[in-house]
Amino acid sequence: MASDKEAKNSLTGRTVIVGITGSIAAYKMADLVSTLVKKGVDTYVIMTKNATNFIHPITFETLTNHKCLVDTFDRNFNYNIEHVSLATKADCVLIAPASANVIGKLAGGIADDMLTTTVMACRCPKLIAPAMNTGMYENPILQDNLDKLRRFGYEVIEPDAGHLACGVEGKGRLPGIETLLEHVYYELEFKTDDNGDKIKDLEGKKILVTAGPTREHIDPVRYITNHSTGKMGYSIAINAMRRGAKVTLISGTEDLPDPIRMNVIHIESAGDMLEAVQKNYADQDIIIKAAAVADYTPTETCDHKIKKDSGAPKIDLKSTTDILAWLGENKKPEQFLCGFAMETEDLIANAQKKLEKKNANMIVANNLRTQGAGFGGDTNVISIITREGVRELPLMDKSEDAVEILNAILERI
Ligand code: CTP
């Protein structure tokens, strides 16, 4: 097994081929390629001739420090061999945007340019992101070709719906760069160690994560909430997904994009979250309650806007159900329950009390007063508390905390 550190950094030194075809969305790929290179991924770009009408190969040569391959028969370069050697060393190939033409060629086994010959020779995971006019995308021949590619192991990244460059509204837009990158990361991260053994160490595990704030409505325009952004919970959910877990994410925020490859359930109030948890908890192996659930909710929600003429309203509050405590009472013996504790004083003692009171297996605690910890930012300073003891971690990225939290859980299940 590769060490955690290797697994964490497993993007560095990996090889990705990015295939770009003739679609207006080709211009967006400069950002994607630049991000991959910054993450240490050895990135090669292959363009079809049509793609060069939308963005110049020099852009990609500058970004990747490799020749951008277009023509199979360039006399200055031994491409016939290059396409095979590149295909052999690639860990993943992403064709984005993929035109109807290239999809048709790959599905039909036609290899008549640098991109199709290389992709045909690749044995690594192949991702394909169609982007085109809605009519073309919905054409049954195109859909049939995509089904065929799926049957042969390609992962088809569904296009988004929205305003297309041709002026119509509909399905066919290239998904955001972040979404495309997530698909690439999934193929590369926590995948294989140096011996080629699988290290998707959460494969087969079902994980429920709650994230973000809740909103307790006073009337149709006003609500009570808190400063949680959901970043910590989303980092955990994404890391678990990349490690192979089947993730259900119950989220109280609309501000973060839905992560790929998981079931995302959006809720508003603490009551909604309780209901969603009760519906989904029974068959989970691990439950992680990162959400900042409101402790109080108005006893009544007014169905019309409260007018100020009637004076400052008195808002009566009632306690919400403590979902973590409910889970602690109702969990199955083999289920692992991890809660969070946000404190401003006596961090460890208060968190240890929560561990016992709510019958959790682990509490991740942070002190709101510590610099770099808490709501909103990209970093946190956490302590992992179990019945065996306390592990204090230094200031780090929430994505690194997510790795540590999941490692700590894995050690105990
Ligand atoms: N929690 C919950 N349901 C609630 C309130 C909290 O499930 N109604 C969970 C949170 O998701 C978190 C843990 O309980 O995992 C601790 O939340 P925290 O706000 O730190 O503590 P509370 O239990 O609310 O106690 P206090 O506010 O007194 O610190």
Short mmCIF file of C-alpha atoms and ligand atoms in Angstrom, two decimals:
data_model
loop_
_atom_site.label_atom_id
_atom_site.label_comp_id
_atom_site.label_asym_id
_atom_site.label_seq_id
_atom_site.Cartn_x
_atom_site.Cartn_y
_atom_site.Cartn_z
CA MET A 1 0.00 0.00 0.00
CA ALA A 2 1.19 3.50 -0.74
CA SER A 3 1.50 5.75 2.31
CA ASP A 4 -1.20 8.32 3.06
CA LYS A 5 1.15 11.03 1.93
CA GLU A 6 1.71 9.36 -1.44
CA ALA A 7 -2.00 8.75 -1.81
CA LYS A 8 -2.71 12.38 -1.00
CA ASN A 9 -0.24 13.65 -3.57
CA SER A 10 -1.10 11.11 -6.17
CA LEU A 11 -1.83 13.75 -8.84
CA THR A 12 1.83 14.74 -9.01
CA GLY A 13 3.72 12.95 -11.73
CA ARG A 14 0.63 11.34 -13.26
CA THR A 15 0.11 11.65 -17.02
CA VAL A 16 -3.10 12.96 -18.53
CA ILE A 17 -3.95 13.37 -22.20
CA VAL A 18 -6.44 16.13 -22.93
CA GLY A 19 -8.09 15.73 -26.32
CA ILE A 20 -9.74 18.86 -27.72
CA THR A 21 -12.10 18.85 -30.69
CA GLY A 22 -13.81 21.48 -32.83
CA SER A 23 -16.35 23.10 -30.54
CA ILE A 24 -16.52 26.69 -29.34
CA ALA A 25 -16.07 25.40 -25.77
CA ALA A 26 -12.46 24.53 -26.74
CA TYR A 27 -11.35 27.93 -25.45
CA LYS A 28 -12.32 26.93 -21.90
CA MET A 29 -9.76 24.15 -21.89
CA ALA A 30 -6.82 26.50 -21.36
CA ASP A 31 -7.95 26.95 -17.73
CA LEU A 32 -8.36 23.23 -17.19
CA VAL A 33 -4.94 22.43 -18.66
CA SER A 34 -3.33 25.18 -16.61
CA THR A 35 -4.87 23.80 -13.38
CA LEU A 36 -3.68 20.26 -14.13
CA VAL A 37 -0.14 21.49 -14.81
CA LYS A 38 -0.14 23.52 -11.56
CA LYS A 39 -1.14 20.37 -9.67
CA GLY A 40 1.93 18.60 -11.03
CA VAL A 41 0.11 16.52 -13.65
CA ASP A 42 2.20 15.82 -16.77
CA THR A 43 -0.34 17.05 -19.29
CA TYR A 44 -0.32 16.45 -23.05
CA VAL A 45 -2.81 18.15 -25.34
CA ILE A 46 -3.93 16.65 -28.62
CA MET A 47 -6.18 18.76 -30.83
CA THR A 48 -8.15 17.93 -33.94
CA LYS A 49 -7.55 20.25 -36.87
CA ASN A 50 -11.00 21.78 -36.36
CA ALA A 51 -10.19 22.59 -32.73
CA THR A 52 -7.30 24.79 -33.86
CA ASN A 53 -9.91 27.14 -35.41
CA PHE A 54 -11.12 27.96 -31.90
CA ILE A 55 -7.88 28.13 -29.89
CA HIS A 56 -4.26 28.07 -31.00
CA PRO A 57 -2.02 25.08 -30.13
CA ILE A 58 0.65 27.51 -28.91
CA THR A 59 -1.58 28.30 -25.91
CA PHE A 60 -1.34 24.67 -24.80
CA GLU A 61 2.35 24.34 -25.71
CA THR A 62 3.10 27.29 -23.46
CA LEU A 63 1.00 25.90 -20.62
CA THR A 64 2.20 22.28 -20.79
CA ASN A 65 5.75 22.64 -22.03
CA HIS A 66 5.01 19.84 -24.49
CA LYS A 67 4.36 20.02 -28.20
CA CYS A 68 0.62 20.19 -28.80
CA LEU A 69 -0.10 17.31 -31.15
CA VAL A 70 -2.44 17.93 -34.08
CA ASP A 71 -1.28 16.29 -37.28
CA THR A 72 -0.37 12.60 -37.50
CA PHE A 73 1.98 13.22 -40.38
CA ASP A 74 4.08 16.20 -39.30
CA ARG A 75 7.57 15.52 -40.77
CA ASN A 76 9.23 17.34 -37.88
CA PHE A 77 7.97 14.87 -35.33
CA ASN A 78 7.76 11.12 -35.10
CA TYR A 79 4.06 11.05 -34.31
CA ASN A 80 3.43 7.51 -35.44
CA ILE A 81 5.48 6.29 -32.55
CA GLU A 82 4.46 9.17 -30.31
CA HIS A 83 0.79 8.25 -30.30
CA VAL A 84 1.61 4.77 -29.01
CA SER A 85 4.13 5.84 -26.38
CA LEU A 86 1.82 8.58 -25.13
CA ALA A 87 -1.10 6.17 -24.99
CA THR A 88 1.02 3.71 -22.99
CA LYS A 89 2.09 6.18 -20.33
CA ALA A 90 -1.25 7.97 -19.92
CA ASP A 91 -3.07 7.43 -16.60
CA CYS A 92 -6.24 9.03 -17.91
CA VAL A 93 -7.53 10.60 -21.10
CA LEU A 94 -10.13 13.35 -21.17
CA ILE A 95 -11.74 14.34 -24.46
CA ALA A 96 -13.41 17.69 -23.89
CA PRO A 97 -15.18 19.23 -25.64
CA ALA A 98 -16.01 16.15 -27.69
CA SER A 99 -17.76 16.91 -30.98
CA ALA A 100 -20.40 14.66 -32.54
CA ASN A 101 -17.83 13.90 -35.23
CA VAL A 102 -15.14 12.56 -32.89
CA ILE A 103 -17.73 10.62 -30.86
CA GLY A 104 -18.94 9.03 -34.10
CA LYS A 105 -15.39 8.17 -35.14
CA LEU A 106 -14.43 6.60 -31.81
CA ALA A 107 -17.69 4.64 -31.65
CA GLY A 108 -17.15 3.45 -35.21
CA GLY A 109 -13.50 2.48 -34.65
CA ILE A 110 -12.19 5.10 -37.07
CA ALA A 111 -8.69 6.34 -36.30
CA ASP A 112 -7.68 8.90 -38.90
CA ASP A 113 -5.92 11.63 -36.93
CA MET A 114 -3.61 12.09 -33.97
CA LEU A 115 -6.43 12.24 -31.40
CA THR A 116 -8.39 9.20 -32.54
CA THR A 117 -5.29 7.04 -33.12
CA THR A 118 -3.96 7.88 -29.65
CA VAL A 119 -7.27 7.35 -27.86
CA MET A 120 -7.74 4.06 -29.68
CA ALA A 121 -4.35 2.89 -28.34
CA CYS A 122 -5.09 3.97 -24.72
CA ARG A 123 -5.90 1.32 -22.11
CA CYS A 124 -6.32 3.82 -19.25
CA PRO A 125 -9.68 5.27 -18.12
CA LYS A 126 -11.25 7.39 -20.86
CA LEU A 127 -13.54 10.32 -20.09
CA ILE A 128 -15.52 11.99 -22.82
CA ALA A 129 -17.46 15.26 -22.43
CA PRO A 130 -19.80 15.92 -25.38
CA ALA A 131 -20.52 19.59 -26.14
CA MET A 132 -22.71 20.61 -29.05
CA ASN A 133 -26.04 22.03 -30.15
CA THR A 134 -29.07 20.44 -28.41
CA GLY A 135 -30.48 19.05 -31.64
CA MET A 136 -27.18 17.32 -32.39
CA TYR A 137 -26.89 16.07 -28.82
CA GLU A 138 -30.39 14.62 -28.80
CA ASN A 139 -29.95 13.00 -32.20
CA PRO A 140 -30.51 9.25 -31.68
CA ILE A 141 -27.41 8.39 -33.72
CA LEU A 142 -25.25 10.46 -31.36
CA GLN A 143 -26.96 8.92 -28.31
CA ASP A 144 -26.46 5.46 -29.76
CA ASN A 145 -22.75 6.22 -30.26
CA LEU A 146 -22.45 7.42 -26.64
CA ASP A 147 -24.16 4.23 -25.40
CA LYS A 148 -21.70 2.22 -27.40
CA LEU A 149 -18.76 4.11 -25.91
CA ARG A 150 -20.21 3.54 -22.42
CA ARG A 151 -20.46 -0.17 -23.12
CA PHE A 152 -16.79 -0.15 -24.05
CA GLY A 153 -15.84 1.46 -20.75
CA TYR A 154 -15.82 5.17 -21.57
CA GLU A 155 -17.17 7.45 -18.85
CA VAL A 156 -19.50 9.94 -20.52
CA ILE A 157 -19.63 13.27 -18.68
CA GLU A 158 -23.15 14.59 -19.28
CA PRO A 159 -23.35 18.09 -20.76
CA ASP A 160 -25.10 20.86 -18.83
CA ALA A 161 -28.30 22.53 -19.97
CA GLY A 162 -28.28 26.27 -20.53
CA HIS A 163 -27.64 28.96 -23.08
CA LEU A 164 -25.61 27.54 -25.96
CA ALA A 165 -23.26 29.45 -28.26
CA CYS A 166 -25.66 28.81 -31.18
CA GLY A 167 -28.26 30.93 -29.36
CA VAL A 168 -30.65 28.23 -28.18
CA GLU A 169 -31.40 27.07 -24.64
CA GLY A 170 -30.98 23.37 -24.05
CA LYS A 171 -28.68 20.50 -23.19
CA GLY A 172 -25.25 20.45 -24.79
CA ARG A 173 -23.08 22.88 -22.85
CA LEU A 174 -19.66 21.74 -21.67
CA PRO A 175 -19.83 21.35 -17.86
CA GLY A 176 -17.75 23.70 -15.73
CA ILE A 177 -14.00 23.18 -15.59
CA GLU A 178 -14.25 22.20 -11.88
CA THR A 179 -16.64 19.39 -12.75
CA LEU A 180 -14.38 18.10 -15.53
CA LEU A 181 -11.39 18.24 -13.17
CA GLU A 182 -13.31 16.30 -10.49
CA HIS A 183 -13.80 13.47 -12.98
CA VAL A 184 -10.07 13.46 -13.77
CA TYR A 185 -9.11 13.54 -10.07
CA TYR A 186 -11.44 10.64 -9.38
CA GLU A 187 -9.55 8.56 -11.93
CA LEU A 188 -6.13 9.53 -10.58
CA GLU A 189 -6.44 9.92 -6.83
CA PHE A 190 -6.39 7.09 -4.33
CA LYS A 191 -6.31 4.75 -7.28
CA THR A 192 -3.19 2.60 -7.46
CA ASP A 193 0.05 2.34 -5.55
CA ASP A 194 3.49 1.81 -7.10
CA ASN A 195 2.74 -1.90 -7.54
CA GLY A 196 -0.44 -1.11 -9.39
CA ASP A 197 -2.62 -2.32 -6.48
CA LYS A 198 -5.93 -0.58 -5.87
CA ILE A 199 -5.87 1.87 -3.03
CA LYS A 200 -9.42 3.16 -3.25
CA ASP A 201 -9.60 2.37 0.43
CA LEU A 202 -13.27 3.29 0.94
CA GLU A 203 -14.53 1.16 -1.95
CA GLY A 204 -17.73 -0.60 -0.92
CA LYS A 205 -18.36 1.69 2.05
CA LYS A 206 -21.52 3.79 2.35
CA ILE A 207 -20.97 7.19 3.92
CA LEU A 208 -23.54 9.77 4.93
CA VAL A 209 -22.23 13.32 5.37
CA THR A 210 -24.25 16.33 6.52
CA ALA A 211 -22.89 19.77 5.68
CA GLY A 212 -23.65 23.46 5.85
CA PRO A 213 -26.03 25.56 7.89
CA THR A 214 -29.78 25.18 8.33
CA ARG A 215 -32.35 27.93 7.82
CA GLU A 216 -35.19 28.33 10.27
CA HIS A 217 -37.91 30.42 8.69
CA ILE A 218 -39.62 33.24 10.61
CA ASP A 219 -41.76 34.34 7.67
CA PRO A 220 -41.43 34.08 3.86
CA VAL A 221 -38.54 36.59 3.78
CA ARG A 222 -36.70 36.12 7.08
CA TYR A 223 -34.86 33.24 8.67
CA ILE A 224 -32.39 32.33 11.43
CA THR A 225 -29.13 30.75 10.30
CA ASN A 226 -25.40 30.63 11.15
CA HIS A 227 -22.04 31.30 9.47
CA SER A 228 -21.40 27.76 8.21
CA THR A 229 -20.49 27.58 4.50
CA GLY A 230 -20.43 23.79 4.21
CA LYS A 231 -16.80 23.70 3.04
CA MET A 232 -15.64 21.20 5.69
CA GLY A 233 -18.50 18.78 5.06
CA TYR A 234 -18.15 19.07 1.27
CA SER A 235 -14.39 18.40 1.53
CA ILE A 236 -15.11 15.23 3.50
CA ALA A 237 -17.80 14.11 1.05
CA ILE A 238 -15.56 14.75 -1.98
CA ASN A 239 -12.57 13.02 -0.42
CA ALA A 240 -14.69 9.99 0.51
CA MET A 241 -16.07 9.86 -3.04
CA ARG A 242 -12.56 10.00 -4.55
CA ARG A 243 -11.55 7.17 -2.24
CA GLY A 244 -14.32 5.02 -3.67
CA ALA A 245 -17.11 5.41 -1.08
CA LYS A 246 -20.78 5.58 -2.01
CA VAL A 247 -21.61 8.99 -0.58
CA THR A 248 -24.91 10.59 0.37
CA LEU A 249 -24.51 14.30 1.11
CA ILE A 250 -27.29 16.10 2.98
CA SER A 251 -26.60 19.76 2.47
CA GLY A 252 -27.99 23.01 3.82
CA THR A 253 -26.12 25.21 1.35
CA GLU A 254 -26.84 26.15 -2.25
CA ASP A 255 -23.60 28.10 -2.57
CA LEU A 256 -21.33 25.17 -3.45
CA PRO A 257 -21.69 23.17 -6.67
CA ASP A 258 -23.07 19.64 -6.26
CA PRO A 259 -20.06 17.32 -6.20
CA ILE A 260 -19.98 14.56 -8.83
CA ARG A 261 -20.61 10.84 -8.22
CA MET A 262 -22.75 11.20 -5.11
CA ASN A 263 -26.35 11.54 -4.04
CA VAL A 264 -26.85 15.16 -2.96
CA ILE A 265 -29.99 15.98 -0.96
CA HIS A 266 -30.66 19.67 -0.37
CA ILE A 267 -32.52 20.66 2.77
CA GLU A 268 -33.35 23.93 4.48
CA SER A 269 -34.31 23.54 8.13
CA ALA A 270 -33.09 21.38 11.02
CA GLY A 271 -36.41 19.53 10.72
CA ASP A 272 -35.76 18.79 7.02
CA MET A 273 -32.27 17.57 7.88
CA LEU A 274 -33.59 15.27 10.60
CA GLU A 275 -36.12 13.81 8.15
CA ALA A 276 -33.47 13.28 5.44
CA VAL A 277 -31.08 11.67 7.95
CA GLN A 278 -33.79 9.37 9.29
CA LYS A 279 -34.66 8.28 5.75
CA ASN A 280 -31.05 7.59 4.77
CA TYR A 281 -29.07 6.50 7.86
CA ALA A 282 -30.06 2.85 8.22
CA ASP A 283 -27.76 1.23 5.65
CA GLN A 284 -24.76 3.54 6.10
CA ASP A 285 -21.39 2.28 7.36
CA ILE A 286 -20.16 5.71 8.41
CA ILE A 287 -22.12 8.85 9.33
CA ILE A 288 -20.33 12.18 9.60
CA LYS A 289 -22.32 15.10 11.00
CA ALA A 290 -20.36 18.15 9.89
CA ALA A 291 -23.47 20.34 9.54
CA ALA A 292 -24.04 23.34 11.79
CA VAL A 293 -27.62 22.54 12.75
CA ALA A 294 -29.71 25.27 14.37
CA ASP A 295 -30.40 24.47 18.01
CA TYR A 296 -33.60 26.57 17.98
CA THR A 297 -36.37 27.20 15.50
CA PRO A 298 -39.38 29.54 15.64
CA THR A 299 -42.40 27.84 17.23
CA GLU A 300 -44.43 29.15 14.32
CA THR A 301 -43.55 30.29 10.82
CA CYS A 302 -45.75 33.17 9.73
CA ASP A 303 -47.15 32.50 6.25
CA HIS A 304 -47.09 36.18 5.29
CA LYS A 305 -44.39 38.84 5.65
CA ILE A 306 -44.54 40.32 9.16
CA LYS A 307 -45.12 44.08 8.69
CA LYS A 308 -43.06 46.50 10.73
CA ASP A 309 -46.10 48.72 11.53
CA SER A 310 -47.16 46.20 14.16
CA GLY A 311 -43.90 46.83 16.11
CA ALA A 312 -40.88 44.59 16.74
CA PRO A 313 -42.23 41.03 16.81
CA LYS A 314 -41.58 38.67 19.69
CA ILE A 315 -40.25 35.45 18.17
CA ASP A 316 -40.81 32.39 20.33
CA LEU A 317 -38.28 29.64 19.79
CA LYS A 318 -38.36 25.92 20.51
CA SER A 319 -35.45 23.45 20.57
CA THR A 320 -34.77 21.36 17.48
CA THR A 321 -34.07 17.64 17.73
CA ASP A 322 -30.36 16.98 18.23
CA ILE A 323 -29.78 14.83 15.14
CA LEU A 324 -26.39 13.57 16.27
CA ALA A 325 -27.82 12.49 19.61
CA TRP A 326 -30.77 10.83 17.80
CA LEU A 327 -28.27 8.92 15.65
CA GLY A 328 -26.28 7.98 18.77
CA GLU A 329 -29.41 6.43 20.25
CA ASN A 330 -30.55 4.70 17.07
CA LYS A 331 -27.35 3.65 15.31
CA LYS A 332 -26.54 0.02 14.68
CA PRO A 333 -23.54 -1.37 16.60
CA GLU A 334 -21.39 -1.64 13.46
CA GLN A 335 -22.14 1.92 12.29
CA PHE A 336 -19.42 4.53 12.92
CA LEU A 337 -20.74 7.90 14.05
CA CYS A 338 -18.59 11.02 13.84
CA GLY A 339 -19.83 14.35 15.15
CA PHE A 340 -18.34 17.83 15.19
CA ALA A 341 -17.97 20.26 18.06
CA MET A 342 -17.53 23.94 17.62
CA GLU A 343 -16.43 25.63 20.82
CA THR A 344 -15.15 28.97 22.02
CA GLU A 345 -13.74 27.70 25.33
CA ASP A 346 -12.65 24.41 26.97
CA LEU A 347 -12.47 22.78 23.54
CA ILE A 348 -11.32 19.31 24.51
CA ALA A 349 -13.39 18.95 27.70
CA ASN A 350 -16.57 20.13 25.95
CA ALA A 351 -15.95 17.92 22.94
CA GLN A 352 -15.33 14.90 25.18
CA LYS A 353 -18.65 15.59 26.89
CA LYS A 354 -20.39 15.64 23.48
CA LEU A 355 -18.72 12.33 22.54
CA GLU A 356 -20.27 10.65 25.60
CA LYS A 357 -23.58 12.50 25.68
CA LYS A 358 -24.34 11.82 22.02
CA ASN A 359 -22.89 8.28 21.96
CA ALA A 360 -20.59 9.11 19.02
CA ASN A 361 -17.45 7.17 18.08
CA MET A 362 -15.49 10.28 17.26
CA ILE A 363 -15.77 14.04 17.61
CA VAL A 364 -13.89 16.48 15.42
CA ALA A 365 -13.48 19.61 17.48
CA ASN A 366 -12.41 23.10 16.61
CA ASN A 367 -12.10 26.32 18.52
CA LEU A 368 -13.72 29.27 16.80
CA ARG A 369 -11.23 31.61 18.43
CA THR A 370 -8.17 29.91 16.92
CA GLN A 371 -6.78 31.78 13.94
CA GLY A 372 -7.41 29.91 10.66
CA ALA A 373 -10.11 27.70 12.21
CA GLY A 374 -13.86 27.62 11.90
CA PHE A 375 -16.45 28.90 9.46
CA GLY A 376 -15.90 30.10 5.95
CA GLY A 377 -12.17 29.89 5.26
CA ASP A 378 -10.30 27.16 3.41
CA THR A 379 -8.32 26.12 6.50
CA ASN A 380 -9.13 24.65 9.89
CA VAL A 381 -7.39 23.63 13.11
CA ILE A 382 -9.00 20.45 14.39
CA SER A 383 -8.62 17.93 17.20
CA ILE A 384 -9.78 14.36 16.65
CA ILE A 385 -11.30 13.00 19.84
CA THR A 386 -12.12 9.37 20.47
CA ARG A 387 -12.41 7.26 23.63
CA GLU A 388 -8.74 6.30 23.15
CA GLY A 389 -7.51 9.87 23.27
CA VAL A 390 -7.05 13.21 21.59
CA ARG A 391 -5.07 13.97 18.44
CA GLU A 392 -4.43 17.64 17.79
CA LEU A 393 -3.69 18.59 14.19
CA PRO A 394 -1.93 21.74 13.01
CA LEU A 395 -3.45 24.44 10.79
CA MET A 396 -4.16 22.92 7.41
CA ASP A 397 -6.42 23.01 4.40
CA LYS A 398 -9.94 21.68 4.95
CA SER A 399 -9.24 19.16 2.14
CA GLU A 400 -6.24 17.86 4.13
CA ASP A 401 -8.35 17.72 7.31
CA ALA A 402 -10.85 15.64 5.35
CA VAL A 403 -8.11 13.10 4.50
CA GLU A 404 -7.04 12.95 8.18
CA ILE A 405 -10.61 12.55 9.45
CA LEU A 406 -11.33 9.72 7.01
CA ASN A 407 -7.96 8.07 7.79
CA ALA A 408 -8.78 8.20 11.50
CA ILE A 409 -12.20 6.61 10.86
CA LEU A 410 -10.70 3.93 8.62
CA GLU A 411 -8.22 2.97 11.34
CA ARG A 412 -11.17 2.25 13.62
CA ILE A 413 -13.60 0.32 11.44
N1 CTP B 1 -26.06 18.69 16.02
C1 CTP B 1 -27.13 18.01 15.55
N2 CTP B 1 -28.39 18.50 15.73
C2 CTP B 1 -28.60 19.64 16.39
C3 CTP B 1 -27.49 20.37 16.90
C4 CTP B 1 -26.23 19.87 16.71
O1 CTP B 1 -26.94 16.96 14.92
N3 CTP B 1 -29.83 20.09 16.54
C5 CTP B 1 -24.72 18.12 15.82
C6 CTP B 1 -23.82 18.90 14.88
O2 CTP B 1 -24.00 18.47 13.54
C7 CTP B 1 -22.45 18.53 15.40
C8 CTP B 1 -22.66 18.28 16.85
O3 CTP B 1 -24.07 18.09 17.03
O4 CTP B 1 -21.97 17.32 14.81
C9 CTP B 1 -22.21 19.37 17.79
O5 CTP B 1 -22.74 20.61 17.44
P1 CTP B 1 -22.39 21.90 18.30
O6 CTP B 1 -23.12 23.08 17.71
O7 CTP B 1 -20.91 22.01 18.51
O8 CTP B 1 -22.96 21.55 19.74
P2 CTP B 1 -24.38 21.44 20.33
O9 CTP B 1 -24.69 19.99 20.55
O10 CTP B 1 -25.37 22.22 19.54
O11 CTP B 1 -24.15 22.08 21.77
P3 CTP B 1 -23.71 23.57 22.19
O12 CTP B 1 -24.37 24.47 21.16
O13 CTP B 1 -24.27 23.70 23.55
O14 CTP B 1 -22.22 23.60 22.17
#
